[in-house]
mmCIF file of C-alpha atoms in Angstrom:
data_model
loop_
_atom_site.group_PDB
_atom_site.id
_atom_site.type_symbol
_atom_site.label_atom_id
_atom_site.label_comp_id
_atom_site.label_asym_id
_atom_site.label_seq_id
_atom_site.Cartn_x
_atom_site.Cartn_y
_atom_site.Cartn_z
ATOM 1 C CA MET A 1 102.745 138.408 187.531
ATOM 2 C CA SER A 2 104.027 139.018 191.038
ATOM 3 C CA LYS A 3 104.587 142.329 192.678
ATOM 4 C CA ALA A 4 108.144 143.170 193.521
ATOM 5 C CA THR A 5 108.371 143.892 197.201
ATOM 6 C CA VAL A 6 110.783 146.499 198.377
ATOM 7 C CA LYS A 7 112.105 145.719 201.809
ATOM 8 C CA LYS A 8 112.776 148.864 203.802
ATOM 9 C CA LEU A 9 116.124 148.870 205.539
ATOM 10 C CA HIS A 10 116.053 149.206 209.307
ATOM 11 C CA TRP A 11 117.486 152.478 210.609
ATOM 12 C CA ARG A 12 120.243 150.482 212.362
ATOM 13 C CA SER A 13 121.740 149.593 208.954
ATOM 14 C CA LYS A 14 122.200 153.318 208.256
ATOM 15 C CA VAL A 15 124.299 154.110 211.336
ATOM 16 C CA GLN A 16 127.445 156.093 210.538
ATOM 17 C CA GLU A 17 130.546 156.220 212.680
ATOM 18 C CA SER A 18 132.844 159.209 212.410
ATOM 19 C CA PHE A 19 135.534 161.065 214.322
ATOM 20 C CA VAL A 20 135.269 164.693 215.387
ATOM 21 C CA PRO A 21 138.701 166.313 215.545
ATOM 22 C CA LEU A 22 139.573 169.539 217.320
ATOM 23 C CA GLY A 23 139.551 172.645 215.168
ATOM 24 C CA ALA A 24 142.540 174.925 214.613
ATOM 25 C CA ASN A 25 141.501 177.065 217.599
ATOM 26 C CA GLY A 26 141.333 173.995 219.871
ATOM 27 C CA GLU A 27 137.543 173.808 220.081
ATOM 28 C CA LEU A 28 135.189 171.115 218.845
ATOM 29 C CA GLY A 29 133.506 171.811 215.546
ATOM 30 C CA LEU A 30 130.478 169.774 216.596
ATOM 31 C CA ALA A 31 127.464 171.395 218.239
ATOM 32 C CA VAL A 32 124.479 169.474 219.595
ATOM 33 C CA GLY A 33 120.833 170.252 220.289
ATOM 34 C CA GLY A 34 117.747 168.452 221.540
ATOM 35 C CA GLY A 35 118.053 166.163 224.542
ATOM 36 C CA ALA A 36 115.563 164.588 226.923
ATOM 37 C CA ASP A 37 114.811 167.937 228.545
ATOM 38 C CA TYR A 38 113.320 169.007 225.189
ATOM 39 C CA GLY A 39 111.631 165.660 224.468
ATOM 40 C CA GLU A 40 113.997 164.995 221.570
ATOM 41 C CA PHE A 41 116.867 162.741 220.659
ATOM 42 C CA PRO A 42 120.215 164.574 220.781
ATOM 43 C CA PHE A 43 121.081 165.761 217.276
ATOM 44 C CA VAL A 44 123.855 167.565 215.395
ATOM 45 C CA THR A 45 123.313 171.326 214.957
ATOM 46 C CA ALA A 46 126.730 172.113 213.458
ATOM 47 C CA ALA A 47 129.352 169.735 212.041
ATOM 48 C CA PRO A 48 132.948 170.154 210.839
ATOM 49 C CA GLY A 49 132.228 168.457 207.508
ATOM 50 C CA GLY A 50 133.097 164.885 208.421
ATOM 51 C CA GLY A 51 130.701 161.949 208.564
ATOM 52 C CA ALA A 52 128.066 163.687 210.697
ATOM 53 C CA THR A 53 125.659 166.085 209.033
ATOM 54 C CA VAL A 54 123.383 168.714 210.533
ATOM 55 C CA GLY A 55 120.160 167.112 211.756
ATOM 56 C CA ASP A 56 121.617 163.632 212.325
ATOM 57 C CA ILE A 57 120.546 161.892 215.541
ATOM 58 C CA ILE A 58 123.506 161.115 217.814
ATOM 59 C CA LEU A 59 123.403 157.570 219.206
ATOM 60 C CA GLU A 60 126.778 157.345 220.972
ATOM 61 C CA ILE A 61 129.661 159.612 221.913
ATOM 62 C CA GLY A 62 132.951 157.889 222.668
ATOM 63 C CA GLY A 63 131.175 154.553 223.145
ATOM 64 C CA THR A 64 128.648 155.988 225.638
ATOM 65 C CA PRO A 65 124.972 155.632 224.626
ATOM 66 C CA ILE A 66 123.506 159.126 225.082
ATOM 67 C CA LEU A 67 119.882 158.651 224.057
ATOM 68 C CA GLY A 68 117.618 159.742 226.899
ATOM 69 C CA MET A 69 120.208 162.126 228.360
ATOM 70 C CA THR A 70 119.579 165.821 228.873
ATOM 71 C CA LEU A 71 121.365 168.310 226.622
ATOM 72 C CA GLY A 72 123.672 169.321 229.481
ATOM 73 C CA ASP A 73 124.655 165.707 230.096
ATOM 74 C CA VAL A 74 125.282 165.139 226.379
ATOM 75 C CA ARG A 75 127.562 168.180 226.303
ATOM 76 C CA GLY A 76 129.314 166.871 229.422
ATOM 77 C CA VAL A 77 130.017 163.521 227.743
ATOM 78 C CA LEU A 78 131.167 165.340 224.609
ATOM 79 C CA ASN A 79 133.597 167.537 226.554
ATOM 80 C CA SER A 80 134.997 164.678 228.668
ATOM 81 C CA CYS A 81 135.909 162.322 225.805
ATOM 82 C CA PRO A 82 139.505 161.957 224.632
ATOM 83 C CA GLN A 83 140.340 163.468 221.260
ATOM 84 C CA PRO A 84 139.450 162.735 218.503
ATOM 85 C CA ILE A 85 135.887 161.959 219.580
ATOM 86 C CA ARG A 86 134.169 158.944 218.010
ATOM 87 C CA ILE A 87 130.436 159.437 217.431
ATOM 88 C CA LYS A 88 127.696 157.243 215.989
ATOM 89 C CA THR A 89 124.891 159.008 214.155
ATOM 90 C CA VAL A 90 121.913 158.142 211.990
ATOM 91 C CA SER A 91 119.786 160.295 209.715
ATOM 92 C CA PRO A 92 116.237 160.706 211.024
ATOM 93 C CA GLY A 93 113.522 158.930 209.064
ATOM 94 C CA SER A 94 110.019 157.588 209.419
ATOM 95 C CA SER A 95 110.925 154.898 211.960
ATOM 96 C CA LEU A 96 113.379 157.016 213.976
ATOM 97 C CA CYS A 97 112.490 160.704 214.098
ATOM 98 C CA LYS A 98 113.755 163.373 216.518
ATOM 99 C CA ASP A 99 110.703 163.077 218.792
ATOM 100 C CA LEU A 100 111.729 161.025 221.831
ATOM 101 C CA ARG A 101 108.180 160.683 223.173
ATOM 102 C CA LEU A 102 106.895 159.276 219.894
ATOM 103 C CA TYR A 103 109.634 156.633 219.809
ATOM 104 C CA LEU A 104 109.057 155.626 223.440
ATOM 105 C CA SER A 105 105.313 155.263 222.845
ATOM 106 C CA LYS A 106 105.789 152.688 220.070
ATOM 107 C CA CYS A 107 105.434 148.951 220.716
ATOM 108 C CA PHE A 108 108.296 146.753 219.526
ATOM 109 C CA THR A 109 108.948 143.031 219.673
ATOM 110 C CA PRO A 110 110.685 142.178 222.968
ATOM 111 C CA GLY A 111 114.406 141.655 222.385
ATOM 112 C CA SER A 112 114.474 143.577 219.092
ATOM 113 C CA MET A 113 116.998 146.362 218.485
ATOM 114 C CA ASP A 114 114.278 148.975 218.917
ATOM 115 C CA SER A 115 113.105 147.416 222.178
ATOM 116 C CA GLN A 116 116.684 147.379 223.483
ATOM 117 C CA LEU A 117 117.142 151.014 222.456
ATOM 118 C CA GLN A 118 113.948 151.949 224.311
ATOM 119 C CA GLN A 119 115.400 150.278 227.411
ATOM 120 C CA VAL A 120 118.649 152.292 227.131
ATOM 121 C CA ILE A 121 116.613 155.496 226.795
ATOM 122 C CA ARG A 122 114.483 154.641 229.828
ATOM 123 C CA GLU A 123 117.578 153.814 231.910
ATOM 124 C CA ASN A 124 119.197 157.146 231.012
ATOM 125 C CA LEU A 125 115.960 158.980 231.846
ATOM 126 C CA TYR A 126 115.693 157.131 235.167
ATOM 127 C CA LEU A 127 119.224 158.185 236.131
ATOM 128 C CA ARG A 128 118.125 161.823 235.862
ATOM 129 C CA ALA A 129 115.037 161.481 238.089
ATOM 130 C CA VAL A 130 115.658 158.854 240.756
ATOM 131 C CA PRO A 131 113.477 158.488 243.856
ATOM 132 C CA CYS A 132 115.447 158.687 247.082
ATOM 133 C CA LYS A 133 114.529 158.549 250.778
ATOM 134 C CA SER A 134 115.242 161.756 252.624
ATOM 135 C CA ILE A 135 114.995 162.829 256.255
ATOM 136 C CA ILE A 136 116.085 166.418 255.664
ATOM 137 C CA LYS A 137 113.471 168.800 257.097
ATOM 138 C CA LYS A 138 114.159 171.666 254.697
ATOM 139 C CA MET A 139 114.663 170.605 251.086
ATOM 140 C CA PRO A 140 116.532 172.652 248.483
ATOM 141 C CA PRO A 141 114.254 174.187 245.820
ATOM 142 C CA LYS A 142 115.149 171.489 243.254
ATOM 143 C CA HIS A 143 113.546 168.748 245.380
ATOM 144 C CA THR A 144 109.919 167.839 245.926
ATOM 145 C CA MET A 145 108.904 165.862 248.997
ATOM 146 C CA LEU A 146 105.905 163.627 248.479
ATOM 147 C CA SER A 147 103.517 162.394 251.170
ATOM 148 C CA ASN A 148 105.007 158.881 250.994
ATOM 149 C CA GLY A 149 108.420 160.198 252.082
ATOM 150 C CA LEU A 150 110.009 159.941 248.644
ATOM 151 C CA CYS A 151 111.902 162.867 247.235
ATOM 152 C CA TYR A 152 112.278 163.168 243.491
ATOM 153 C CA ARG A 153 115.380 165.023 242.397
ATOM 154 C CA SER A 154 115.516 166.838 239.094
ATOM 155 C CA THR A 155 118.670 167.920 237.290
ATOM 156 C CA MET A 156 116.569 170.311 235.213
ATOM 157 C CA GLY A 157 115.188 172.327 238.125
ATOM 158 C CA VAL A 158 111.707 170.976 237.454
ATOM 159 C CA CYS A 159 109.620 169.385 240.200
ATOM 160 C CA LEU A 160 108.713 165.822 239.328
ATOM 161 C CA THR A 161 105.546 164.128 240.542
ATOM 162 C CA VAL A 162 104.336 160.567 240.375
#
């Protein structure tokens, strides 16, 4: 007698694509929360009743991968997309939960979908805190000058150190 093995489906097979139309008052019925500044994947906090449900993780907005972006940047992408907005979402589960740090700490096979997603997240995070050379003597409060001459900018108003 052999045991029947149940193969768990990868989270990528559960991705849903939907369109978010404008409401009667001209505003989006979709609200988002989370973001890299909270250490979370962006997720739906209110939905108009289409394909996205409250709590779903948002993977793309209008074809732009948003994982690793801050909440402000996600809202910026959401507000700049042509109507109706196409979004890709997935329900959180054991392999893909809302915790961004947990997902980034996992080891995946190089070249796998999860490994590629980690790379997209890291690239989006890097765009928000990029080292730059600066010769300005007085830095604005959102910059931190390090002894090696590198200045790390932060879009969140937080000083970043190496």
